[in-house]
PDB file of C-alpha atoms in Angstrom:
ATOM      1  CA  MET A   1     117.516 137.180  89.259  1.00  0.00           C
ATOM      2  CA  LYS A   2     114.812 135.097  87.598  1.00  0.00           C
ATOM      3  CA  ILE A   3     111.710 134.706  89.311  1.00  0.00           C
ATOM      4  CA  VAL A   4     112.076 130.764  89.564  1.00  0.00           C
ATOM      5  CA  SER A   5     115.421 131.126  90.673  1.00  0.00           C
ATOM      6  CA  GLN A   6     114.406 133.419  93.324  1.00  0.00           C
ATOM      7  CA  ILE A   7     111.734 131.036  94.445  1.00  0.00           C
ATOM      8  CA  ARG A   8     114.176 128.173  94.707  1.00  0.00           C
ATOM      9  CA  GLU A   9     117.077 129.944  96.424  1.00  0.00           C
ATOM     10  CA  PRO A  10     115.837 129.171 100.200  1.00  0.00           C
ATOM     11  CA  ILE A  11     115.883 125.161  99.006  1.00  0.00           C
ATOM     12  CA  GLU A  12     118.597 125.263  96.730  1.00  0.00           C
ATOM     13  CA  GLN A  13     120.675 122.726  98.653  1.00  0.00           C
ATOM     14  CA  GLU A  14     117.596 120.306  99.208  1.00  0.00           C
ATOM     15  CA  MET A  15     116.760 120.669  95.364  1.00  0.00           C
ATOM     16  CA  GLU A  16     120.157 119.541  94.259  1.00  0.00           C
ATOM     17  CA  LEU A  17     120.247 116.681  96.743  1.00  0.00           C
ATOM     18  CA  PHE A  18     116.726 115.631  95.514  1.00  0.00           C
ATOM     19  CA  GLU A  19     117.695 115.761  91.906  1.00  0.00           C
ATOM     20  CA  GLU A  20     120.584 113.040  92.911  1.00  0.00           C
ATOM     21  CA  LYS A  21     117.962 110.833  94.718  1.00  0.00           C
ATOM     22  CA  PHE A  22     115.211 111.284  92.021  1.00  0.00           C
ATOM     23  CA  HIS A  23     117.782 110.141  89.349  1.00  0.00           C
ATOM     24  CA  LYS A  24     118.556 106.950  91.353  1.00  0.00           C
ATOM     25  CA  SER A  25     114.746 106.535  91.992  1.00  0.00           C
ATOM     26  CA  MET A  26     114.337 106.046  88.128  1.00  0.00           C
ATOM     27  CA  GLN A  27     116.974 103.566  87.567  1.00  0.00           C
ATOM     28  CA  SER A  28     115.913 100.116  85.939  1.00  0.00           C
ATOM     29  CA  LYS A  29     117.790  96.994  85.167  1.00  0.00           C
ATOM     30  CA  VAL A  30     116.441  97.398  81.496  1.00  0.00           C
ATOM     31  CA  ALA A  31     118.988  99.600  79.405  1.00  0.00           C
ATOM     32  CA  LEU A  32     116.119 100.933  76.972  1.00  0.00           C
ATOM     33  CA  PHE A  33     114.200 102.308  80.213  1.00  0.00           C
ATOM     34  CA  ASN A  34     117.609 103.743  81.333  1.00  0.00           C
ATOM     35  CA  ARG A  35     118.031 105.590  78.061  1.00  0.00           C
ATOM     36  CA  ILE A  36     114.654 107.016  77.995  1.00  0.00           C
ATOM     37  CA  THR A  37     114.568 108.157  81.572  1.00  0.00           C
ATOM     38  CA  TYR A  38     118.156 109.748  81.058  1.00  0.00           C
ATOM     39  CA  TYR A  39     116.486 111.584  77.995  1.00  0.00           C
ATOM     40  CA  ILE A  40     113.439 112.729  80.554  1.00  0.00           C
ATOM     41  CA  VAL A  41     115.900 113.842  83.133  1.00  0.00           C
ATOM     42  CA  ASN A  42     117.868 115.872  80.783  1.00  0.00           C
ATOM     43  CA  ARG A  43     114.967 117.750  79.835  1.00  0.00           C
ATOM     44  CA  LYS A  44     113.267 118.558  82.918  1.00  0.00           C
ATOM     45  CA  GLY A  45     111.105 121.471  83.563  1.00  0.00           C
ATOM     46  CA  LYS A  46     111.131 123.986  86.485  1.00  0.00           C
ATOM     47  CA  GLN A  47     110.618 121.259  88.790  1.00  0.00           C
ATOM     48  CA  MET A  48     107.760 123.515  90.748  1.00  0.00           C
ATOM     49  CA  ARG A  49     106.086 120.402  92.282  1.00  0.00           C
ATOM     50  CA  PRO A  50     109.113 119.182  94.003  1.00  0.00           C
ATOM     51  CA  MET A  51     109.699 122.997  95.087  1.00  0.00           C
ATOM     52  CA  PHE A  52     106.278 123.199  96.768  1.00  0.00           C
ATOM     53  CA  VAL A  53     106.917 120.023  98.859  1.00  0.00           C
ATOM     54  CA  PHE A  54     110.261 121.634 100.293  1.00  0.00           C
ATOM     55  CA  LEU A  55     109.013 124.887 100.929  1.00  0.00           C
ATOM     56  CA  THR A  56     105.975 123.735 102.656  1.00  0.00           C
ATOM     57  CA  ALA A  57     107.954 121.281 104.722  1.00  0.00           C
ATOM     58  CA  LYS A  58     110.602 124.043 105.532  1.00  0.00           C
ATOM     59  CA  LEU A  59     107.837 126.650 106.321  1.00  0.00           C
ATOM     60  CA  LEU A  60     106.477 124.412 108.991  1.00  0.00           C
ATOM     61  CA  ASN A  61     109.299 122.747 110.237  1.00  0.00           C
ATOM     62  CA  GLY A  62     112.548 125.001 109.409  1.00  0.00           C
ATOM     63  CA  LYS A  63     113.964 121.864 107.928  1.00  0.00           C
ATOM     64  CA  VAL A  64     113.251 118.894 105.833  1.00  0.00           C
ATOM     65  CA  ASN A  65     113.862 115.071 106.443  1.00  0.00           C
ATOM     66  CA  GLU A  66     114.104 112.009 104.357  1.00  0.00           C
ATOM     67  CA  ARG A  67     110.281 111.681 104.252  1.00  0.00           C
ATOM     68  CA  THR A  68     110.227 115.150 102.473  1.00  0.00           C
ATOM     69  CA  TYR A  69     112.790 113.920  99.712  1.00  0.00           C
ATOM     70  CA  THR A  70     110.736 110.699  99.342  1.00  0.00           C
ATOM     71  CA  GLY A  71     107.490 112.773  98.877  1.00  0.00           C
ATOM     72  CA  ALA A  72     109.164 114.968  96.451  1.00  0.00           C
ATOM     73  CA  SER A  73     110.116 111.985  94.528  1.00  0.00           C
ATOM     74  CA  ILE A  74     107.010 110.292  94.426  1.00  0.00           C
ATOM     75  CA  ILE A  75     105.445 113.585  93.057  1.00  0.00           C
ATOM     76  CA  GLU A  76     107.888 114.183  90.548  1.00  0.00           C
ATOM     77  CA  LEU A  77     107.760 110.315  89.627  1.00  0.00           C
ATOM     78  CA  ILE A  78     103.780 110.333  89.187  1.00  0.00           C
ATOM     79  CA  HIS A  79     104.024 113.960  87.401  1.00  0.00           C
ATOM     80  CA  THR A  80     106.482 112.713  84.728  1.00  0.00           C
ATOM     81  CA  ALA A  81     104.437 109.476  84.183  1.00  0.00           C
ATOM     82  CA  SER A  82     101.225 111.678  83.649  1.00  0.00           C
ATOM     83  CA  LEU A  83     103.069 113.844  81.058  1.00  0.00           C
ATOM     84  CA  VAL A  84     104.489 110.656  79.211  1.00  0.00           C
ATOM     85  CA  HIS A  85     100.843 109.347  79.056  1.00  0.00           C
ATOM     86  CA  ASP A  86      99.155 112.723  78.296  1.00  0.00           C
ATOM     87  CA  ASP A  87     101.535 113.049  75.212  1.00  0.00           C
ATOM     88  CA  VAL A  88     100.167 109.568  74.073  1.00  0.00           C
ATOM     89  CA  VAL A  89      96.555 110.488  74.693  1.00  0.00           C
ATOM     90  CA  ASP A  90      97.043 113.754  72.921  1.00  0.00           C
ATOM     91  CA  ASP A  91      98.914 112.463  70.236  1.00  0.00           C
ATOM     92  CA  SER A  92     101.456 115.036  70.945  1.00  0.00           C
ATOM     93  CA  ASP A  93     104.958 114.832  69.524  1.00  0.00           C
ATOM     94  CA  LYS A  94     106.731 117.606  71.228  1.00  0.00           C
ATOM     95  CA  ARG A  95     107.152 118.297  75.098  1.00  0.00           C
ATOM     96  CA  ARG A  96     108.730 121.609  76.195  1.00  0.00           C
ATOM     97  CA  GLY A  97     110.258 122.016  72.831  1.00  0.00           C
ATOM     98  CA  PHE A  98     111.730 118.780  72.583  1.00  0.00           C
ATOM     99  CA  PHE A  99     110.346 115.387  71.010  1.00  0.00           C
ATOM    100  CA  SER A 100     108.178 113.581  73.338  1.00  0.00           C
ATOM    101  CA  ILE A 101     108.915 109.909  74.323  1.00  0.00           C
ATOM    102  CA  ASN A 102     106.037 108.699  71.970  1.00  0.00           C
ATOM    103  CA  ALA A 103     107.425 110.658  69.317  1.00  0.00           C
ATOM    104  CA  LEU A 104     110.883 108.877  69.576  1.00  0.00           C
ATOM    105  CA  TRP A 105     109.927 105.504  70.696  1.00  0.00           C
ATOM    106  CA  LYS A 106     106.144 105.008  69.766  1.00  0.00           C
ATOM    107  CA  ASN A 107     103.075 105.013  71.858  1.00  0.00           C
ATOM    108  CA  LYS A 108     103.679 101.232  73.115  1.00  0.00           C
ATOM    109  CA  ILE A 109     107.086 102.000  74.584  1.00  0.00           C
ATOM    110  CA  ALA A 110     105.927 105.444  75.976  1.00  0.00           C
ATOM    111  CA  VAL A 111     102.653 103.852  77.843  1.00  0.00           C
ATOM    112  CA  LEU A 112     105.104 101.201  79.188  1.00  0.00           C
ATOM    113  CA  VAL A 113     107.437 103.932  80.395  1.00  0.00           C
ATOM    114  CA  GLY A 114     104.764 105.862  81.973  1.00  0.00           C
ATOM    115  CA  ASP A 115     103.602 102.639  83.914  1.00  0.00           C
ATOM    116  CA  PHE A 116     106.843 102.000  85.113  1.00  0.00           C
ATOM    117  CA  LEU A 117     107.191 105.489  86.443  1.00  0.00           C
ATOM    118  CA  PHE A 118     104.000 105.341  88.165  1.00  0.00           C
ATOM    119  CA  SER A 119     104.919 101.947  89.827  1.00  0.00           C
ATOM    120  CA  LYS A 120     108.286 103.594  90.885  1.00  0.00           C
ATOM    121  CA  GLY A 121     106.365 106.290  92.673  1.00  0.00           C
ATOM    122  CA  LEU A 122     104.234 103.802  94.651  1.00  0.00           C
ATOM    123  CA  LEU A 123     107.068 101.645  95.553  1.00  0.00           C
ATOM    124  CA  VAL A 124     109.275 104.578  96.604  1.00  0.00           C
ATOM    125  CA  SER A 125     106.735 105.143  99.229  1.00  0.00           C
ATOM    126  CA  LEU A 126     106.410 101.397 100.078  1.00  0.00           C
ATOM    127  CA  GLU A 127     109.989 100.926 100.361  1.00  0.00           C
ATOM    128  CA  ASN A 128     110.357 103.523 103.016  1.00  0.00           C
ATOM    129  CA  LYS A 129     106.987 102.378 104.849  1.00  0.00           C
ATOM    130  CA  ASP A 130     105.558 105.868 104.113  1.00  0.00           C
ATOM    131  CA  TYR A 131     101.933 104.694 103.971  1.00  0.00           C
ATOM    132  CA  ASP A 132     100.520 108.167 104.749  1.00  0.00           C
ATOM    133  CA  LEU A 133     102.410 109.709 101.873  1.00  0.00           C
ATOM    134  CA  LEU A 134     101.299 106.542  99.607  1.00  0.00           C
ATOM    135  CA  HIS A 135      97.815 107.602 100.697  1.00  0.00           C
ATOM    136  CA  ILE A 136      98.036 111.143  99.565  1.00  0.00           C
ATOM    137  CA  ILE A 137      99.302 110.164  96.087  1.00  0.00           C
ATOM    138  CA  SER A 138      96.808 107.464  95.409  1.00  0.00           C
ATOM    139  CA  ASN A 139      94.070 109.668  96.174  1.00  0.00           C
ATOM    140  CA  ALA A 140      95.887 112.266  93.665  1.00  0.00           C
ATOM    141  CA  VAL A 141      96.130 109.622  90.857  1.00  0.00           C
ATOM    142  CA  ARG A 142      92.409 108.581  91.276  1.00  0.00           C
ATOM    143  CA  ASP A 143      91.437 112.119  91.024  1.00  0.00           C
ATOM    144  CA  MET A 144      93.615 112.970  88.227  1.00  0.00           C
ATOM    145  CA  SER A 145      92.226 110.120  85.947  1.00  0.00           C
ATOM    146  CA  GLU A 146      88.596 110.927  87.138  1.00  0.00           C
ATOM    147  CA  GLY A 147      89.026 114.541  86.035  1.00  0.00           C
ATOM    148  CA  GLU A 148      90.270 113.542  82.676  1.00  0.00           C
ATOM    149  CA  LEU A 149      87.424 111.071  81.849  1.00  0.00           C
ATOM    150  CA  LEU A 150      85.188 113.692  83.263  1.00  0.00           C
ATOM    151  CA  GLN A 151      86.469 116.287  80.710  1.00  0.00           C
ATOM    152  CA  ILE A 152      86.058 113.923  77.842  1.00  0.00           C
ATOM    153  CA  GLU A 153      82.415 112.964  79.031  1.00  0.00           C
ATOM    154  CA  LYS A 154      81.596 116.729  78.888  1.00  0.00           C
ATOM    155  CA  ALA A 155      83.404 117.333  75.806  1.00  0.00           C
ATOM    156  CA  ARG A 156      81.015 115.037  73.878  1.00  0.00           C
ATOM    157  CA  LEU A 157      77.791 116.941  75.103  1.00  0.00           C
ATOM    158  CA  LEU A 158      79.134 120.440  75.543  1.00  0.00           C
ATOM    159  CA  ASP A 159      77.096 120.626  78.894  1.00  0.00           C
ATOM    160  CA  ILE A 160      79.492 121.952  81.299  1.00  0.00           C
ATOM    161  CA  THR A 161      78.566 124.305  83.796  1.00  0.00           C
ATOM    162  CA  GLU A 162      80.700 126.575  85.729  1.00  0.00           C
ATOM    163  CA  GLU A 163      80.889 124.265  88.793  1.00  0.00           C
ATOM    164  CA  VAL A 164      81.476 121.141  86.698  1.00  0.00           C
ATOM    165  CA  TYR A 165      84.294 122.982  85.156  1.00  0.00           C
ATOM    166  CA  TYR A 166      85.709 123.705  88.602  1.00  0.00           C
ATOM    167  CA  ASP A 167      85.162 119.732  89.398  1.00  0.00           C
ATOM    168  CA  ILE A 168      87.242 118.874  86.415  1.00  0.00           C
ATOM    169  CA  ILE A 169      90.246 121.253  86.852  1.00  0.00           C
ATOM    170  CA  ARG A 170      90.070 120.450  90.782  1.00  0.00           C
ATOM    171  CA  GLN A 171      90.620 116.776  89.786  1.00  0.00           C
ATOM    172  CA  LYS A 172      92.702 116.943  86.560  1.00  0.00           C
ATOM    173  CA  THR A 173      95.189 119.724  87.585  1.00  0.00           C
ATOM    174  CA  ALA A 174      94.846 120.999  91.137  1.00  0.00           C
ATOM    175  CA  THR A 175      94.811 117.701  92.837  1.00  0.00           C
ATOM    176  CA  LEU A 176      98.459 117.206  92.048  1.00  0.00           C
ATOM    177  CA  ILE A 177      99.561 120.366  93.396  1.00  0.00           C
ATOM    178  CA  ALA A 178      97.510 119.788  96.544  1.00  0.00           C
ATOM    179  CA  ALA A 179      99.451 116.642  96.965  1.00  0.00           C
ATOM    180  CA  CYS A 180     102.445 118.326  96.747  1.00  0.00           C
ATOM    181  CA  CYS A 181     101.916 120.655  99.736  1.00  0.00           C
ATOM    182  CA  SER A 182      99.895 118.081 101.871  1.00  0.00           C
ATOM    183  CA  MET A 183     103.090 115.668 101.020  1.00  0.00           C
ATOM    184  CA  GLY A 184     105.409 118.344 102.354  1.00  0.00           C
ATOM    185  CA  ALA A 185     103.360 118.812 105.297  1.00  0.00           C
ATOM    186  CA  CYS A 186     102.671 115.149 106.162  1.00  0.00           C
ATOM    187  CA  SER A 187     106.419 114.670 105.893  1.00  0.00           C
ATOM    188  CA  VAL A 188     107.262 116.871 108.908  1.00  0.00           C
ATOM    189  CA  ARG A 189     104.248 116.944 110.818  1.00  0.00           C
ATOM    190  CA  PRO A 190     101.945 113.817 110.114  1.00  0.00           C
ATOM    191  CA  ASP A 191      98.654 113.594 111.523  1.00  0.00           C
ATOM    192  CA  SER A 192      98.507 117.556 111.934  1.00  0.00           C
ATOM    193  CA  ASP A 193      95.786 119.871 110.773  1.00  0.00           C
ATOM    194  CA  GLU A 194      98.500 121.431 108.683  1.00  0.00           C
ATOM    195  CA  VAL A 195      98.306 118.544 106.166  1.00  0.00           C
ATOM    196  CA  GLU A 196      94.750 119.568 105.233  1.00  0.00           C
ATOM    197  CA  THR A 197      95.346 123.279 105.280  1.00  0.00           C
ATOM    198  CA  PHE A 198      98.373 122.784 102.837  1.00  0.00           C
ATOM    199  CA  ARG A 199      96.277 120.445 100.830  1.00  0.00           C
ATOM    200  CA  LYS A 200      93.870 123.385 100.436  1.00  0.00           C
ATOM    201  CA  PHE A 201      96.737 125.875  99.718  1.00  0.00           C
ATOM    202  CA  GLY A 202      97.922 123.544  96.882  1.00  0.00           C
ATOM    203  CA  GLU A 203      94.510 123.196  95.479  1.00  0.00           C
ATOM    204  CA  LEU A 204      93.633 126.772  95.129  1.00  0.00           C
ATOM    205  CA  CYS A 205      97.107 127.255  93.647  1.00  0.00           C
ATOM    206  CA  GLY A 206      96.438 124.740  91.098  1.00  0.00           C
ATOM    207  CA  MET A 207      92.893 126.090  90.402  1.00  0.00           C
ATOM    208  CA  ALA A 208      94.630 129.483  89.637  1.00  0.00           C
ATOM    209  CA  PHE A 209      97.317 127.605  87.733  1.00  0.00           C
ATOM    210  CA  GLN A 210      94.579 126.013  85.376  1.00  0.00           C
ATOM    211  CA  ILE A 211      92.831 129.160  84.539  1.00  0.00           C
ATOM    212  CA  LYS A 212      95.640 131.002  83.533  1.00  0.00           C
ATOM    213  CA  ASP A 213      96.601 128.047  80.991  1.00  0.00           C
ATOM    214  CA  ASP A 214      92.937 128.621  79.853  1.00  0.00           C
ATOM    215  CA  LEU A 215      93.762 132.085  79.204  1.00  0.00           C
ATOM    216  CA  PHE A 216      96.774 131.266  77.077  1.00  0.00           C
ATOM    217  CA  ASP A 217      94.303 129.816  74.542  1.00  0.00           C
ATOM    218  CA  TYR A 218      93.049 133.375  73.915  1.00  0.00           C
ATOM    219  CA  GLY A 219      96.345 135.205  73.747  1.00  0.00           C
ATOM    220  CA  ALA A 220      95.308 136.905  76.795  1.00  0.00           C
ATOM    221  CA  GLU A 221      97.406 139.601  78.399  1.00  0.00           C
ATOM    222  CA  MET A 222      99.531 140.244  75.356  1.00  0.00           C
ATOM    223  CA  ILE A 223     100.896 136.731  75.794  1.00  0.00           C
ATOM    224  CA  GLY A 224     100.992 136.322  71.854  1.00  0.00           C
ATOM    225  CA  LYS A 225      98.646 135.019  69.223  1.00  0.00           C
ATOM    226  CA  PRO A 226      95.742 132.911  70.364  1.00  0.00           C
ATOM    227  CA  THR A 227      96.164 129.294  69.553  1.00  0.00           C
ATOM    228  CA  GLY A 228      92.716 128.141  69.922  1.00  0.00           C
ATOM    229  CA  ILE A 229      93.825 124.637  70.801  1.00  0.00           C
ATOM    230  CA  ASP A 230      91.234 124.160  73.268  1.00  0.00           C
ATOM    231  CA  ILE A 231      88.468 124.977  70.965  1.00  0.00           C
ATOM    232  CA  LYS A 232      89.874 122.560  68.394  1.00  0.00           C
ATOM    233  CA  GLU A 233      89.883 119.749  71.155  1.00  0.00           C
ATOM    234  CA  GLN A 234      86.333 120.732  72.161  1.00  0.00           C
ATOM    235  CA  LYS A 235      87.426 121.587  75.674  1.00  0.00           C
ATOM    236  CA  MET A 236      85.017 123.978  77.512  1.00  0.00           C
ATOM    237  CA  THR A 237      87.129 126.293  79.436  1.00  0.00           C
ATOM    238  CA  LEU A 238      86.002 129.132  81.985  1.00  0.00           C
ATOM    239  CA  PRO A 239      86.263 132.113  79.313  1.00  0.00           C
ATOM    240  CA  LEU A 240      83.953 129.994  76.932  1.00  0.00           C
ATOM    241  CA  ILE A 241      81.425 128.910  79.579  1.00  0.00           C
ATOM    242  CA  TYR A 242      80.974 132.624  80.824  1.00  0.00           C
ATOM    243  CA  ALA A 243      80.407 133.687  77.079  1.00  0.00           C
ATOM    244  CA  LEU A 244      77.735 130.808  76.857  1.00  0.00           C
ATOM    245  CA  ASN A 245      75.974 131.896  79.987  1.00  0.00           C
ATOM    246  CA  GLN A 246      75.915 135.368  78.570  1.00  0.00           C
ATOM    247  CA  SER A 247      74.323 134.589  75.138  1.00  0.00           C
ATOM    248  CA  ASP A 248      70.905 134.454  73.793  1.00  0.00           C
ATOM    249  CA  SER A 249      69.654 130.917  72.484  1.00  0.00           C
ATOM    250  CA  GLU A 250      70.520 131.764  68.906  1.00  0.00           C
ATOM    251  CA  LYS A 251      74.144 132.867  69.804  1.00  0.00           C
ATOM    252  CA  LYS A 252      74.446 129.597  72.113  1.00  0.00           C
ATOM    253  CA  ARG A 253      73.563 127.483  69.031  1.00  0.00           C
ATOM    254  CA  TRP A 254      76.134 129.260  66.875  1.00  0.00           C
ATOM    255  CA  LEU A 255      78.734 128.611  69.681  1.00  0.00           C
ATOM    256  CA  ILE A 256      77.939 125.118  70.250  1.00  0.00           C
ATOM    257  CA  ASN A 257      77.732 124.277  66.729  1.00  0.00           C
ATOM    258  CA  SER A 258      81.257 126.026  65.878  1.00  0.00           C
ATOM    259  CA  ILE A 259      82.803 123.900  68.695  1.00  0.00           C
ATOM    260  CA  LYS A 260      81.053 120.577  67.901  1.00  0.00           C
ATOM    261  CA  ASN A 261      81.298 120.924  64.149  1.00  0.00           C
ATOM    262  CA  HIS A 262      83.410 123.565  62.722  1.00  0.00           C
ATOM    263  CA  ASN A 263      86.523 123.320  65.461  1.00  0.00           C
ATOM    264  CA  LYS A 264      88.991 122.733  62.795  1.00  0.00           C
ATOM    265  CA  ASN A 265      87.957 125.686  60.663  1.00  0.00           C
ATOM    266  CA  LYS A 266      90.490 128.548  61.541  1.00  0.00           C
ATOM    267  CA  LYS A 267      88.296 131.286  60.459  1.00  0.00           C
ATOM    268  CA  ARG A 268      85.272 129.888  62.785  1.00  0.00           C
ATOM    269  CA  VAL A 269      87.841 129.121  65.802  1.00  0.00           C
ATOM    270  CA  LYS A 270      89.154 132.882  65.270  1.00  0.00           C
ATOM    271  CA  GLU A 271      85.299 134.271  65.287  1.00  0.00           C
ATOM    272  CA  VAL A 272      84.664 132.050  68.554  1.00  0.00           C
ATOM    273  CA  ILE A 273      87.693 133.590  70.257  1.00  0.00           C
ATOM    274  CA  GLU A 274      86.716 137.172  69.337  1.00  0.00           C
ATOM    275  CA  TYR A 275      82.989 136.382  70.548  1.00  0.00           C
ATOM    276  CA  VAL A 276      84.494 135.171  73.807  1.00  0.00           C
ATOM    277  CA  LYS A 277      86.615 138.112  74.146  1.00  0.00           C
ATOM    278  CA  GLN A 278      83.602 140.718  73.364  1.00  0.00           C
ATOM    279  CA  GLN A 279      81.337 138.720  75.919  1.00  0.00           C
ATOM    280  CA  GLY A 280      84.007 139.577  78.804  1.00  0.00           C
ATOM    281  CA  GLY A 281      84.807 135.822  79.154  1.00  0.00           C
ATOM    282  CA  LEU A 282      88.627 136.628  79.502  1.00  0.00           C
ATOM    283  CA  GLU A 283      88.075 139.392  82.334  1.00  0.00           C
ATOM    284  CA  TYR A 284      85.758 137.168  84.163  1.00  0.00           C
ATOM    285  CA  ALA A 285      88.215 134.178  84.005  1.00  0.00           C
ATOM    286  CA  VAL A 286      91.045 136.692  85.239  1.00  0.00           C
ATOM    287  CA  THR A 287      88.621 137.657  88.290  1.00  0.00           C
ATOM    288  CA  LYS A 288      88.116 134.082  89.164  1.00  0.00           C
ATOM    289  CA  MET A 289      91.860 133.082  88.920  1.00  0.00           C
ATOM    290  CA  LEU A 290      92.660 136.029  90.977  1.00  0.00           C
ATOM    291  CA  GLU A 291      90.083 134.893  93.649  1.00  0.00           C
ATOM    292  CA  PHE A 292      91.518 131.485  93.882  1.00  0.00           C
ATOM    293  CA  LYS A 293      95.170 133.271  94.217  1.00  0.00           C
ATOM    294  CA  ASP A 294      93.983 135.454  97.067  1.00  0.00           C
ATOM    295  CA  GLU A 295      92.326 132.665  98.700  1.00  0.00           C
ATOM    296  CA  ALA A 296      95.829 130.695  98.687  1.00  0.00           C
ATOM    297  CA  LEU A 297      97.745 133.875 100.071  1.00  0.00           C
ATOM    298  CA  ALA A 298      95.337 134.153 102.856  1.00  0.00           C
ATOM    299  CA  ILE A 299      96.338 130.802 104.163  1.00  0.00           C
ATOM    300  CA  LEU A 300      99.884 131.812 104.013  1.00  0.00           C
ATOM    301  CA  ASP A 301      99.192 135.039 106.121  1.00  0.00           C
ATOM    302  CA  ASN A 302      98.435 132.738 109.398  1.00  0.00           C
ATOM    303  CA  TYR A 303     102.122 131.791 109.352  1.00  0.00           C
ATOM    304  CA  PRO A 304     105.074 133.948 110.495  1.00  0.00           C
ATOM    305  CA  ASP A 305     107.446 135.617 107.980  1.00  0.00           C
ATOM    306  CA  SER A 306     110.290 133.669 106.733  1.00  0.00           C
ATOM    307  CA  GLU A 307     112.205 133.064 103.497  1.00  0.00           C
ATOM    308  CA  TYR A 308     109.959 130.033 102.983  1.00  0.00           C
ATOM    309  CA  LYS A 309     106.712 131.963 103.246  1.00  0.00           C
ATOM    310  CA  SER A 310     108.175 134.590 100.865  1.00  0.00           C
ATOM    311  CA  SER A 311     109.135 131.824  98.220  1.00  0.00           C
ATOM    312  CA  LEU A 312     105.738 130.406  98.524  1.00  0.00           C
ATOM    313  CA  THR A 313     104.050 133.825  98.010  1.00  0.00           C
ATOM    314  CA  LEU A 314     106.334 134.517  95.055  1.00  0.00           C
ATOM    315  CA  MET A 315     105.175 131.074  93.795  1.00  0.00           C
ATOM    316  CA  VAL A 316     101.598 131.623  94.182  1.00  0.00           C
ATOM    317  CA  ASN A 317     102.091 135.092  92.222  1.00  0.00           C
ATOM    318  CA  TYR A 318     104.252 133.533  89.646  1.00  0.00           C
ATOM    319  CA  VAL A 319     101.212 130.857  89.122  1.00  0.00           C
ATOM    320  CA  VAL A 320      99.030 133.770  87.762  1.00  0.00           C
ATOM    321  CA  ASP A 321     101.763 136.211  86.407  1.00  0.00           C
ATOM    322  CA  ARG A 322     103.565 133.680  84.101  1.00  0.00           C
ATOM    323  CA  LYS A 323     104.161 134.347  80.455  1.00  0.00           C
ATOM    324  CA  LYS A 324     103.915 130.652  79.218  1.00  0.00           C
TER     325      LYS A 324
END
């Protein structure tokens, strides 16, 4: 059985019902919106984020409730909106192997569709008077925006320390996975300590997830050819930051000059990738990624064994073991 199917098995019924509810939450009176959202729904990904919501709720409560479905819908709406907007910002014409919304319908419509999905995510919580869930997602949206802007600001100066890098990925990536888990906990145990405990759990998973993404840029762990996309986009990732910290002033100048002024030169990008590998940047990033993973698993150790705990454990391991 594929790993994602194994993770999903204890919440299969909930996920099927969620998909029905999610489709309804995306509907609009405008035919063009419905055509585009139909396109989005039929090209959905693994839906890891709603799975985090349901597994957390069931780990804590043994069952879900209507608020859990609301939480999962909010998360998926906001996540989908952020992907649509990301493709516009990155000028990307592909998403999961298919044409992106902006490639098919142009940027203006893609931005409006993203805005529509964001507003739907907020309205779903308001319509059900789930103000605590609205609070969780509003904080996440703020953090995601700040994280992206912080990354852009730092890319111009290339003065990212390891601590600043963690701040960026905490806000940009980890905050939404943290929201999934705190949303799941809040849906069944509002005002309990578990809401914060599972926010932390999700954040740790998200940190490991983003470092794994950084490693893909270097073709790490026999995943395939290095892409160098992050270098071309002047993104300071953990392997690169570590290599910079290990370099003398001459090599530092060469690295920064390569990223600032020669990031479109394939030969130079390849040289940077090789240098980062030689300096032990990949091994260091893997070590840090595994530390975040182990911290997340340590939180789960405080809960009794169940099929939901097993699935969450599988999920955490999948985050760092995935091949794409």
